[in-house]
Amino acid sequence: MGAPEDAKEPGAEAPARSGPSPLRLLLTRVRPHRGVLARAGLLSLTGSAAGLAMPLMAKYAVDAFAADRSPVTPLIALTALVLAGACLSAYGRYLMARTGEGVVLRARDQLVGRIMRLKVPAVDRLTPGDLQSRVTSDTTLLRTVLSSGLVESFNSVLMLLGTVAFMAYMDVTLLGVTLVVIVGIGAVTALLMPRIQRAQLRAQESVGAMGAALDRVLQAFRTVKASGAEERETAAVAEAARHAHDRGVSVAKWSSVSDVTMMMSIQLAFLAVLGVGGARVASGSLDISSLIAFLLYLFYLMGPIGGLVEGWTGLQSGLAAVRRIDEVESLPGEPAEGFGGLKEGGGGPLRVTFQDVAFGYGDERAPAHKGVTFEVPAGGMVALVGPSGAGKSTVFSLLERFYDHDGGTITVAGRDIRDWPLGELRASLAYVEQDAPVLAGTLRENLLFAAPDTPEDRLTEAVARTRLDTLVARLPDGLDTAVGHRGVTLSGGERQRIAIARALLRRPRLLLLDEVTSQLDAVNEQALRDVILELAQQTTVLVIAHRLSTVRHADRIVVLEEGRVRTAGTHEELITSDDLYRELATTQLAAVAGTAVSGRSS
């Protein structure tokens, strides 16, 4: 089938889908750590609760001074409470921070594992920068919401109730005045929370978009410089950065309004309590020490209320992060058995049959295959030729099951390709891509990438057969020399030879070669052509090429045009019987001779 409809780009607007709520997803991630979190929360709560007794101890100290008694006992108790509360709170916060790091690590492991198992159509619709943002910044927010969003919010609720209880013990009338002011302004704050949630989600999406814009430039850094496009691309990334800045400012604006509103509620409550309490002290119905203690509790109330506001804001950030992470985890993935290290294939060459195969990529492009039918015998070399866009590379994508065909039948060794376990199928194939990607690391790591357990003698043999021995000889550390990001220190021809050597070490039953000699000089092309012909005697080789020199010795040539098989045969048969093949062959020969040929044979 083509690209699945649900393989949407994360962060893009999409219809709501059924499934667990973001809060439930967040709690699912926290559940394995609930024991440690409970201990951390209890320690933090105990430490904070010790502080609740401080205003009461202060009242006793003031009463002792007023009664001309010694204040030593209340002051000692006050000091002990301060020290004990600080130690308990510090250890509780450490446990929460450590647990938060564990949650982040687990989330990153799961997310990276999921990304590696995603189907190719899903990844084709993503941007690397946005994916990196989800693995880095979004997972980091889980730590924040774990501490300030859940545990601290729960503790703040308990501390708020405890503080209110002590305030009621001090004076119920003043408590009523306090609650009237705070509840009224708190209702206003609650109206701001949905705006904060929306602003936070948009801010995280814009950071991902900025990462995608920067990644676009870095992936084609040399092309940008060679095209003199630095200023345009700088402006594009800067525009994305400004967009992220504006979204971040929006979050800061609404968060600041929320924080100031709650702070104002405490200040207004202080003024109201001071006025009413002062009048009651003057009338003799309230002790001055009780008013002082009540005012201390009022200021102490700022902590729990601020914790609730911060926790709610952090919770919204965490829920937005969980939603973005879950978007990736909900994309279609390959079965687990198709993931991980694959052992080299065993057995003889594979026979491949395409029977009336239809396939489209699911976008605005025309179908890539419109009833493709051909056969690749077990053993020997078959070449696929045709104009650009004829559907040649799609054949390889379908054989590797990067995509699933929409109609028709593909069989490998007489077995429907969908009946093959994915790991077994890919272990039997080796695929040399046209751009011959090289990963950051050493030359040895790149050569052994598909067959890490290869003995040294086989590695040496593959290096010699692909004429990489001269490269190894001139590198400062030989095979253990770092090749740079994406093989930047290597030439295009060297990267192609590395890719071919990597495929040889795999010992595949079916070798897929996509324009593998396009960047080679004549000498190295001839050498690798001989290697390919030698391999064709041991395995099945299916090659895509535009160079006549690569395909003329193929046992069979399949000519594709506009998603269909136009004709098939040997070079000698096709050069005389098919106009398109004759044009392709003549153009190539003319290019080799350095002349220009135009027009198509009639």
Coordinates of C-alpha atoms in Angstrom, one line a residue:
M1 CA 0.0 0.0 0.0
G2 CA 1.0 3.6 -0.3
A3 CA 1.8 6.0 2.5
P4 CA -0.7 5.4 5.2
E5 CA -3.3 8.1 5.7
D6 CA -2.5 8.3 9.4
A7 CA 1.2 8.8 8.8
K8 CA 0.7 12.5 9.3
E9 CA 3.4 15.0 10.1
P10 CA 3.6 15.5 13.8
G11 CA 2.6 19.0 14.9
A12 CA 0.3 19.4 11.9
E13 CA -3.4 19.9 12.4
A14 CA -5.1 16.6 12.2
P15 CA -8.5 15.3 13.1
A16 CA -8.9 14.2 16.7
R17 CA -8.3 10.5 17.1
S18 CA -9.6 8.2 19.8
G19 CA -7.2 7.0 22.4
P20 CA -6.0 7.8 25.9
S21 CA -6.0 11.4 27.1
P22 CA -2.7 13.2 27.5
L23 CA -3.1 13.1 31.2
R24 CA -3.6 9.4 31.2
L25 CA -0.5 9.0 29.0
L26 CA 1.5 11.1 31.4
L27 CA 0.3 9.1 34.4
T28 CA 1.3 5.9 32.5
R29 CA 4.9 7.2 32.2
V30 CA 4.9 8.1 35.9
R31 CA 3.3 4.9 37.2
P32 CA 6.6 2.7 37.3
H33 CA 8.1 5.4 39.6
R34 CA 5.1 5.9 41.9
G35 CA 6.9 4.3 44.9
V36 CA 9.9 6.6 44.8
L37 CA 7.7 9.6 44.0
A38 CA 5.5 8.8 47.0
R39 CA 8.6 8.8 49.3
A40 CA 9.9 12.0 47.7
G41 CA 6.6 13.7 48.1
L42 CA 6.2 12.6 51.7
L43 CA 9.7 13.9 52.6
S44 CA 9.0 17.2 50.8
L45 CA 5.6 17.5 52.4
T46 CA 7.0 16.8 55.9
G47 CA 9.7 19.4 55.4
S48 CA 7.1 21.9 54.3
A49 CA 4.8 21.0 57.1
A50 CA 7.6 21.7 59.6
G51 CA 7.4 25.2 58.3
L52 CA 3.7 25.5 59.2
A53 CA 4.6 25.5 62.9
M54 CA 6.9 28.5 62.5
P55 CA 4.3 31.2 62.7
L56 CA 2.8 29.4 65.8
M57 CA 6.2 29.3 67.4
A58 CA 6.7 33.0 66.6
K59 CA 3.4 33.7 68.4
Y60 CA 4.6 31.9 71.4
A61 CA 7.9 33.8 71.3
V62 CA 6.0 37.1 71.1
D63 CA 3.8 36.1 74.0
A64 CA 6.9 35.2 76.0
F65 CA 8.4 38.6 75.4
A66 CA 5.1 40.3 76.3
A67 CA 4.8 38.3 79.5
D68 CA 8.5 38.9 80.4
R69 CA 9.2 35.1 80.1
S70 CA 12.2 33.5 78.5
P71 CA 11.8 33.0 74.7
V72 CA 14.6 30.5 74.6
T73 CA 12.4 27.4 74.3
P74 CA 10.2 28.8 71.4
L75 CA 13.3 30.1 69.6
I76 CA 15.1 26.7 69.9
A77 CA 12.0 24.9 68.7
L78 CA 11.8 27.4 65.8
T79 CA 15.4 26.8 64.8
A80 CA 15.0 23.0 65.0
L81 CA 12.0 23.2 62.8
V82 CA 13.8 25.3 60.2
L83 CA 16.8 22.9 60.0
A84 CA 14.7 19.7 60.0
G85 CA 12.3 21.1 57.3
A86 CA 15.2 22.2 55.1
C87 CA 17.0 18.8 55.3
L88 CA 13.8 16.9 54.6
S89 CA 12.8 19.1 51.7
A90 CA 16.2 19.0 50.1
Y91 CA 16.3 15.2 50.2
G92 CA 12.7 15.0 48.9
R93 CA 13.5 17.3 46.0
Y94 CA 16.7 15.3 45.2
L95 CA 14.6 12.1 44.9
M96 CA 12.1 13.9 42.7
A97 CA 14.8 15.3 40.4
R98 CA 16.5 11.9 40.2
T99 CA 13.3 10.2 39.4
G100 CA 12.5 12.8 36.8
E101 CA 15.7 12.1 35.0
G102 CA 14.8 8.4 35.0
V103 CA 11.4 9.2 33.4
V104 CA 13.2 11.4 30.8
L105 CA 15.7 8.6 30.0
R106 CA 12.9 6.0 29.7
A107 CA 10.9 8.3 27.4
R108 CA 13.9 9.0 25.2
D109 CA 14.8 5.3 24.9
Q110 CA 11.2 4.5 23.9
L111 CA 10.9 7.4 21.5
V112 CA 14.2 6.7 19.7
G113 CA 13.3 3.0 19.5
R114 CA 9.9 3.9 18.1
I115 CA 11.5 6.3 15.5
M116 CA 13.9 3.6 14.4
R117 CA 11.0 1.2 13.9
L118 CA 8.7 3.6 12.0
K119 CA 7.7 2.7 8.5
V120 CA 9.5 4.6 5.7
P121 CA 6.3 6.4 4.5
A122 CA 5.8 7.9 8.0
V123 CA 9.4 9.1 8.2
D124 CA 9.2 10.6 4.6
R125 CA 6.5 12.9 5.9
L126 CA 8.5 14.1 9.0
T127 CA 11.3 16.6 9.4
P128 CA 14.5 15.5 11.2
G129 CA 14.6 18.8 13.2
D130 CA 11.1 18.4 14.6
L131 CA 11.9 14.8 15.5
Q132 CA 15.0 15.9 17.4
S133 CA 13.0 18.5 19.2
R134 CA 10.6 15.8 20.4
V135 CA 13.4 13.6 21.7
T136 CA 15.3 16.4 23.4
S137 CA 13.1 19.4 24.6
D138 CA 9.7 17.7 24.8
T139 CA 11.0 14.8 26.8
T140 CA 12.8 17.2 29.1
L141 CA 9.5 18.8 29.9
L142 CA 8.4 15.5 31.4
R143 CA 10.9 16.0 34.3
T144 CA 9.4 19.5 34.9
V145 CA 5.9 18.3 35.0
L146 CA 6.8 15.3 37.2
S147 CA 8.2 17.6 40.0
S148 CA 6.3 20.8 39.7
G149 CA 3.3 19.6 37.8
L150 CA 2.3 16.5 39.9
V151 CA 4.1 16.0 43.1
E152 CA 4.5 19.7 44.0
S153 CA 0.9 20.4 43.1
F154 CA -0.3 17.6 45.3
N155 CA 1.9 18.8 48.1
S156 CA 0.7 22.4 47.6
V157 CA -2.9 21.3 48.0
L158 CA -2.1 19.6 51.3
M159 CA 0.0 22.6 52.4
L160 CA -2.8 24.9 51.4
L161 CA -5.3 23.0 53.5
G162 CA -2.8 22.8 56.4
T163 CA -2.2 26.6 56.3
V164 CA -5.9 27.3 56.1
A165 CA -6.5 25.1 59.2
F166 CA -3.8 27.0 61.2
M167 CA -5.3 30.3 60.0
A168 CA -8.7 29.1 61.2
Y169 CA -7.2 28.2 64.5
M170 CA -5.8 31.8 64.8
D171 CA -9.0 33.6 63.8
V172 CA -12.0 32.5 61.7
T173 CA -13.0 36.0 60.9
L174 CA -9.7 37.0 59.3
L175 CA -9.7 33.7 57.4
G176 CA -13.0 34.6 55.9
V177 CA -11.7 38.0 54.8
T178 CA -8.6 36.2 53.3
L179 CA -10.6 33.6 51.4
V180 CA -13.0 36.2 49.9
V181 CA -10.2 38.1 48.3
I182 CA -8.1 35.0 47.2
V183 CA -11.1 33.0 45.8
G184 CA -12.3 36.0 43.8
I185 CA -8.9 36.6 42.1
G186 CA -8.3 32.9 41.8
A187 CA -11.4 32.6 39.6
V188 CA -9.8 35.2 37.3
T189 CA -6.6 33.2 37.2
A190 CA -8.5 30.0 36.3
L191 CA -9.8 31.7 33.2
L192 CA -6.2 32.3 32.0
M193 CA -5.2 28.6 32.2
P194 CA -6.6 27.5 28.8
R195 CA -4.8 30.4 27.1
I196 CA -1.6 29.3 28.7
Q197 CA -2.1 25.7 27.6
R198 CA -2.7 26.7 24.0
A199 CA 0.2 29.1 24.0
Q200 CA 2.5 26.4 25.4
L201 CA 1.6 23.9 22.7
R202 CA 2.1 26.4 19.9
A203 CA 5.5 27.4 21.4
Q204 CA 6.7 23.8 21.5
E205 CA 5.5 23.2 17.9
S206 CA 7.3 26.4 16.7
V207 CA 10.6 25.2 18.3
G208 CA 10.3 22.0 16.4
A209 CA 9.7 24.0 13.2
M210 CA 12.8 26.0 13.8
G211 CA 14.8 22.9 14.3
A212 CA 13.4 21.6 11.0
A213 CA 14.4 24.8 9.2
L214 CA 17.9 24.6 10.5
D215 CA 18.3 20.9 9.7
R216 CA 17.2 21.6 6.1
V217 CA 20.2 24.0 5.8
L218 CA 22.7 21.7 7.5
Q219 CA 21.7 18.7 5.3
A220 CA 22.6 20.7 2.2
F221 CA 25.3 23.0 3.6
R222 CA 27.7 22.8 0.7
T223 CA 24.8 23.4 -1.8
V224 CA 23.7 26.4 0.1
K225 CA 27.2 27.9 0.0
A226 CA 27.8 27.0 -3.6
S227 CA 24.5 28.6 -4.5
G228 CA 25.2 31.8 -2.6
A229 CA 22.1 31.3 -0.7
E230 CA 23.5 31.9 2.8
E231 CA 21.5 35.1 3.3
R232 CA 18.2 33.7 2.1
E233 CA 18.6 30.6 4.3
T234 CA 19.7 32.6 7.2
A235 CA 16.6 34.7 6.8
A236 CA 14.4 31.6 6.6
V237 CA 15.8 30.1 9.8
A238 CA 15.7 33.6 11.5
E239 CA 12.0 33.8 10.5
A240 CA 11.4 30.4 12.2
A241 CA 13.3 31.6 15.2
R242 CA 11.3 34.8 15.4
H243 CA 8.1 32.7 15.2
A244 CA 9.3 30.6 18.1
H245 CA 10.2 33.8 19.9
D246 CA 6.8 35.2 19.4
R247 CA 5.2 32.0 20.7
G248 CA 7.5 32.0 23.7
V249 CA 6.7 35.6 24.4
S250 CA 3.0 34.7 24.3
V251 CA 3.6 32.0 26.9
A252 CA 5.6 34.4 29.1
K253 CA 2.8 37.1 28.8
W254 CA 0.0 34.8 30.0
S255 CA 2.2 33.1 32.6
S256 CA 3.2 36.5 34.0
V257 CA -0.3 37.7 34.1
S258 CA -1.3 34.6 36.0
D259 CA 1.6 34.9 38.4
V260 CA 1.1 38.6 39.1
T261 CA -2.7 38.0 39.6
M262 CA -2.0 35.5 42.3
M263 CA 0.6 37.6 43.9
M264 CA -1.8 40.5 43.9
S265 CA -4.4 38.4 45.6
I266 CA -2.0 37.8 48.5
Q267 CA -1.2 41.5 48.7
L268 CA -4.8 42.6 48.7
A269 CA -5.6 39.9 51.3
F270 CA -2.7 41.3 53.4
L271 CA -4.2 44.8 53.3
A272 CA -7.7 43.5 54.1
V273 CA -6.4 41.4 57.0
L274 CA -4.3 44.2 58.3
G275 CA -7.2 46.6 58.3
V276 CA -9.7 44.2 59.8
G277 CA -7.2 42.7 62.2
G278 CA -5.9 46.0 63.3
A279 CA -9.4 47.1 64.2
R280 CA -10.0 44.0 66.2
V281 CA -6.7 44.4 68.1
A282 CA -7.7 48.0 68.9
S283 CA -11.0 46.7 70.2
G284 CA -9.3 44.1 72.3
S285 CA -11.0 41.1 70.6
L286 CA -7.7 39.9 69.1
D287 CA -4.2 39.5 70.5
I288 CA -1.4 41.3 68.7
S289 CA 0.6 38.0 68.6
S290 CA -2.3 36.3 66.9
L291 CA -2.5 39.0 64.3
I292 CA 1.3 38.7 63.7
A293 CA 1.0 34.9 63.4
F294 CA -2.0 35.2 61.1
L295 CA -0.1 37.6 58.8
L296 CA 2.9 35.2 58.8
Y297 CA 0.5 32.4 57.7
L298 CA -0.9 34.7 55.1
F299 CA 2.5 35.2 53.5
Y300 CA 3.2 31.5 54.0
L301 CA 0.1 30.9 51.9
M302 CA 2.0 32.3 48.9
G303 CA 4.1 29.2 48.7
P304 CA 1.2 26.7 48.2
I305 CA -0.7 29.0 45.9
G306 CA 2.4 29.7 43.8
G307 CA 3.1 26.0 43.7
L308 CA -0.4 25.3 42.4
V309 CA -0.1 28.0 39.7
E310 CA 3.4 26.8 38.7
G311 CA 2.2 23.2 38.9
W312 CA -0.7 23.9 36.6
T313 CA 1.4 25.7 34.1
G314 CA 4.0 22.9 34.2
L315 CA 1.2 20.3 33.8
Q316 CA 0.0 22.1 30.7
S317 CA 3.6 22.0 29.3
G318 CA 3.9 18.4 30.1
L319 CA 0.6 17.4 28.6
A320 CA 1.6 19.3 25.4
A321 CA 4.9 17.4 25.4
V322 CA 3.2 14.1 26.0
R323 CA 0.8 14.8 23.1
R324 CA 3.7 15.5 20.7
I325 CA 5.6 12.4 21.8
D326 CA 2.5 10.3 21.5
E327 CA 2.0 11.6 17.9
V328 CA 5.2 9.9 16.9
E329 CA 4.5 6.8 18.9
S330 CA 1.1 6.5 17.2
L331 CA 2.6 6.5 13.7
P332 CA 2.6 3.2 11.8
G333 CA 5.6 1.1 12.7
E334 CA 7.2 -2.1 11.5
P335 CA 6.9 -5.3 13.5
A336 CA 9.5 -5.7 16.3
E337 CA 11.0 -8.8 14.5
G338 CA 12.1 -6.5 11.7
F339 CA 14.1 -4.3 14.0
G340 CA 17.6 -4.8 15.3
G341 CA 20.7 -6.5 14.1
L342 CA 20.1 -8.8 11.1
K343 CA 22.3 -11.7 10.4
E344 CA 23.6 -12.3 6.9
G345 CA 21.4 -14.3 4.7
G346 CA 21.9 -18.0 4.1
G347 CA 20.9 -20.2 1.2
G348 CA 21.1 -19.8 -2.6
P349 CA 20.2 -17.0 -4.9
L350 CA 16.6 -15.7 -4.8
R351 CA 14.2 -15.6 -7.7
V352 CA 11.9 -12.5 -7.9
T353 CA 8.6 -12.1 -9.7
F354 CA 6.5 -9.0 -10.2
Q355 CA 3.0 -9.8 -11.5
D356 CA 0.8 -6.9 -12.4
V357 CA 2.1 -4.8 -9.5
A358 CA 0.5 -1.4 -8.8
F359 CA 1.8 1.2 -6.4
G360 CA 1.4 4.9 -5.6
Y361 CA 3.0 7.0 -2.9
G362 CA -0.3 8.5 -1.8
D363 CA 0.4 12.1 -2.7
E364 CA -0.1 14.3 -5.7
R365 CA 2.3 12.2 -7.8
A366 CA 1.1 9.9 -10.5
P367 CA 1.2 6.1 -9.6
A368 CA 4.8 4.9 -9.7
H369 CA 3.7 1.4 -10.9
K370 CA 0.8 0.7 -13.2
G371 CA 0.8 -3.1 -13.6
V372 CA 4.5 -3.9 -13.6
T373 CA 5.3 -7.5 -14.6
F374 CA 8.7 -9.0 -15.0
E375 CA 10.8 -11.9 -13.6
V376 CA 14.3 -12.1 -12.1
P377 CA 15.7 -15.6 -12.3
A378 CA 17.7 -17.0 -9.4
G379 CA 21.3 -16.2 -10.1
G380 CA 22.7 -13.9 -12.8
M381 CA 22.2 -10.2 -13.3
V382 CA 19.1 -8.4 -14.4
A383 CA 19.2 -4.6 -15.2
L384 CA 16.4 -2.1 -14.9
V385 CA 16.7 0.8 -17.3
G386 CA 14.4 3.7 -18.3
P387 CA 13.9 7.4 -18.1
S388 CA 13.8 9.2 -14.7
G389 CA 10.5 8.6 -13.0
A390 CA 9.9 5.3 -14.8
G391 CA 9.6 3.5 -11.4
K392 CA 13.0 1.8 -11.2
S393 CA 14.0 2.8 -7.7
T394 CA 10.4 2.0 -6.5
V395 CA 11.1 -1.7 -7.4
F396 CA 13.9 -1.7 -4.8
S397 CA 11.7 0.0 -2.2
L398 CA 9.0 -2.6 -2.7
L399 CA 11.5 -5.5 -2.4
E400 CA 12.9 -4.1 0.8
R401 CA 9.3 -3.5 2.0
F402 CA 10.0 0.1 2.7
Y403 CA 6.6 0.4 1.1
D404 CA 3.8 -2.2 0.5
H405 CA 2.4 -2.5 -3.0
D406 CA -1.2 -1.6 -3.6
G407 CA -2.1 -4.4 -6.1
G408 CA -0.7 -7.3 -7.9
T409 CA 1.8 -9.9 -6.5
I410 CA 5.4 -9.8 -5.6
T411 CA 7.0 -13.2 -4.9
V412 CA 10.5 -13.9 -3.6
A413 CA 11.7 -17.5 -4.0
G414 CA 8.2 -18.4 -4.9
R415 CA 6.8 -17.0 -1.7
D416 CA 4.6 -13.9 -1.4
I417 CA 6.7 -11.1 -0.1
R418 CA 4.2 -10.3 2.6
D419 CA 4.5 -13.8 4.0
W420 CA 8.2 -13.3 4.6
P421 CA 9.2 -12.3 8.2
L422 CA 10.6 -8.8 7.7
G423 CA 13.9 -9.6 9.4
E424 CA 14.4 -12.7 7.4
L425 CA 13.6 -10.9 4.1
R426 CA 16.0 -8.0 4.7
A427 CA 18.7 -10.4 6.0
S428 CA 18.6 -12.0 2.6
L429 CA 19.0 -8.7 0.7
A430 CA 21.7 -6.1 0.4
Y431 CA 20.8 -2.7 -0.9
V432 CA 23.3 -0.2 -2.3
E433 CA 21.6 3.2 -2.5
Q434 CA 22.3 5.7 -5.2
D435 CA 23.7 8.4 -2.9
A436 CA 25.7 5.7 -1.0
P437 CA 25.2 7.2 2.5
V438 CA 28.2 7.0 4.9
L439 CA 27.6 7.4 8.6
A440 CA 29.7 9.4 11.0
G441 CA 32.3 7.1 12.6
T442 CA 35.3 5.2 11.3
L443 CA 35.8 3.5 8.0
R444 CA 35.8 0.1 9.7
E445 CA 32.5 0.8 11.4
N446 CA 30.9 1.8 8.1
L447 CA 32.2 -1.3 6.3
L448 CA 31.0 -3.6 9.0
F449 CA 27.7 -1.7 9.5
A450 CA 25.5 -4.5 8.0
A451 CA 27.7 -7.4 9.1
P452 CA 29.4 -6.4 12.4
D453 CA 30.8 -10.0 13.1
T454 CA 32.7 -10.2 9.8
P455 CA 36.2 -11.8 10.3
E456 CA 39.2 -9.6 9.5
D457 CA 40.3 -11.7 6.5
R458 CA 36.9 -11.3 4.8
L459 CA 37.0 -7.5 5.5
T460 CA 40.5 -7.3 4.0
E461 CA 39.3 -9.2 0.9
A462 CA 36.3 -6.9 0.4
V463 CA 38.5 -3.9 0.7
A464 CA 40.8 -5.2 -2.0
R465 CA 38.0 -6.2 -4.3
T466 CA 36.4 -2.8 -4.2
R467 CA 39.8 -1.1 -4.6
L468 CA 39.6 0.6 -1.2
D469 CA 43.0 -0.6 -0.2
T470 CA 44.6 2.6 -1.7
L471 CA 42.3 4.7 0.4
V472 CA 43.0 2.7 3.5
A473 CA 46.8 3.0 2.9
R474 CA 46.7 6.8 2.7
L475 CA 44.4 7.4 5.7
P476 CA 46.3 8.2 8.9
D477 CA 44.7 5.5 11.0
G478 CA 43.8 3.1 8.2
L479 CA 40.5 1.4 8.7
D480 CA 40.1 3.1 12.1
T481 CA 40.2 6.7 10.6
A482 CA 37.1 8.8 11.2
V483 CA 35.3 9.7 8.0
G484 CA 33.4 12.7 9.3
H485 CA 29.7 13.6 9.3
R486 CA 28.1 11.8 6.4
G487 CA 31.5 10.8 5.1
V488 CA 32.4 14.5 4.3
T489 CA 36.2 13.6 4.1
L490 CA 35.5 11.1 1.3
S491 CA 34.9 11.5 -2.4
G492 CA 31.7 10.4 -4.1
G493 CA 33.4 7.5 -5.7
E494 CA 34.9 6.4 -2.4
R495 CA 31.5 6.5 -0.7
Q496 CA 30.1 4.3 -3.5
R497 CA 32.9 1.8 -3.1
I498 CA 32.4 1.7 0.6
A499 CA 28.7 1.0 0.1
I500 CA 29.5 -1.8 -2.3
A501 CA 32.0 -3.4 0.1
R502 CA 29.5 -3.2 2.9
A503 CA 27.0 -5.1 0.7
L504 CA 29.6 -7.7 -0.2
L505 CA 30.3 -8.4 3.4
R506 CA 26.6 -9.1 3.9
R507 CA 26.8 -12.1 1.5
P508 CA 23.2 -11.5 0.3
R509 CA 21.0 -13.8 -1.7
L510 CA 19.7 -10.8 -3.7
L511 CA 21.9 -7.8 -4.3
L512 CA 20.2 -4.5 -5.2
L513 CA 22.4 -1.9 -6.9
D514 CA 21.1 1.5 -7.7
E515 CA 23.4 3.5 -10.0
V516 CA 26.5 2.2 -8.1
T517 CA 29.1 3.3 -10.6
S518 CA 27.7 6.8 -11.4
Q519 CA 30.6 8.6 -9.6
L520 CA 33.4 6.3 -10.4
D521 CA 36.2 6.9 -12.9
A522 CA 36.7 4.5 -15.8
V523 CA 39.4 2.4 -14.1
N524 CA 37.4 1.8 -10.9
E525 CA 34.2 1.4 -12.8
Q526 CA 35.7 -1.4 -14.8
A527 CA 37.1 -3.1 -11.7
L528 CA 33.7 -2.9 -9.9
R529 CA 31.9 -4.1 -13.0
D530 CA 34.1 -7.2 -13.0
V531 CA 33.2 -7.7 -9.3
I532 CA 29.5 -7.4 -10.0
L533 CA 29.7 -9.9 -12.8
E534 CA 31.6 -12.3 -10.5
L535 CA 28.9 -11.8 -7.8
A536 CA 26.2 -12.6 -10.4
Q537 CA 27.6 -16.1 -10.7
Q538 CA 27.0 -16.7 -6.9
T539 CA 23.9 -14.7 -6.2
T540 CA 21.1 -12.7 -7.8
V541 CA 22.0 -9.2 -8.9
L542 CA 19.3 -6.6 -9.8
V543 CA 20.9 -3.4 -10.9
I544 CA 19.6 0.1 -11.9
A545 CA 21.9 1.9 -14.2
H546 CA 22.0 4.6 -16.9
R547 CA 25.5 3.7 -18.1
L548 CA 25.5 1.3 -21.0
S549 CA 28.7 -0.2 -19.8
T550 CA 27.0 -1.3 -16.6
V551 CA 24.0 -3.1 -18.2
R552 CA 25.2 -4.4 -21.6
H553 CA 26.6 -7.6 -20.0
A554 CA 23.4 -8.2 -18.0
D555 CA 21.6 -11.5 -18.6
R556 CA 18.4 -9.7 -19.1
I557 CA 17.4 -6.0 -19.3
V558 CA 13.9 -4.8 -18.3
V559 CA 12.9 -1.4 -19.8
L560 CA 10.5 0.6 -17.7
E561 CA 8.5 3.7 -18.9
E562 CA 5.9 5.6 -17.0
G563 CA 5.3 2.9 -14.4
R564 CA 5.0 0.0 -16.9
V565 CA 7.3 -2.6 -18.4
R566 CA 7.9 -1.5 -22.0
T567 CA 9.9 -4.5 -23.1
A568 CA 12.6 -6.9 -21.9
G569 CA 15.5 -8.8 -23.5
T570 CA 19.3 -8.8 -23.9
H571 CA 21.2 -5.7 -25.0
E572 CA 21.6 -7.1 -28.6
E573 CA 17.9 -7.8 -28.9
L574 CA 16.8 -4.4 -27.5
I575 CA 19.2 -2.3 -29.4
T576 CA 17.6 -3.4 -32.6
S577 CA 14.0 -3.8 -31.5
D578 CA 13.2 -1.0 -29.1
D579 CA 13.3 2.7 -29.9
L580 CA 13.5 3.9 -26.3
Y581 CA 16.3 1.5 -25.4
R582 CA 18.2 2.5 -28.5
E583 CA 17.9 6.1 -27.6
L584 CA 19.1 5.5 -24.1
A585 CA 22.0 3.4 -25.3
T586 CA 22.9 5.8 -28.1
T587 CA 22.8 8.8 -25.8
Q588 CA 25.1 7.0 -23.3
L589 CA 27.6 6.0 -26.0
A590 CA 27.6 9.5 -27.4
A591 CA 28.2 10.9 -23.9
V592 CA 31.2 8.6 -23.5
A593 CA 32.5 9.7 -26.8
G594 CA 32.0 13.3 -25.8
T595 CA 29.5 14.2 -28.6
A596 CA 26.0 15.3 -28.5
V597 CA 23.1 13.4 -29.8
S598 CA 19.6 14.8 -29.9
G599 CA 16.2 13.5 -31.1
R600 CA 14.6 10.1 -30.8
S601 CA 14.8 7.3 -33.3
S602 CA 11.6 6.9 -35.3

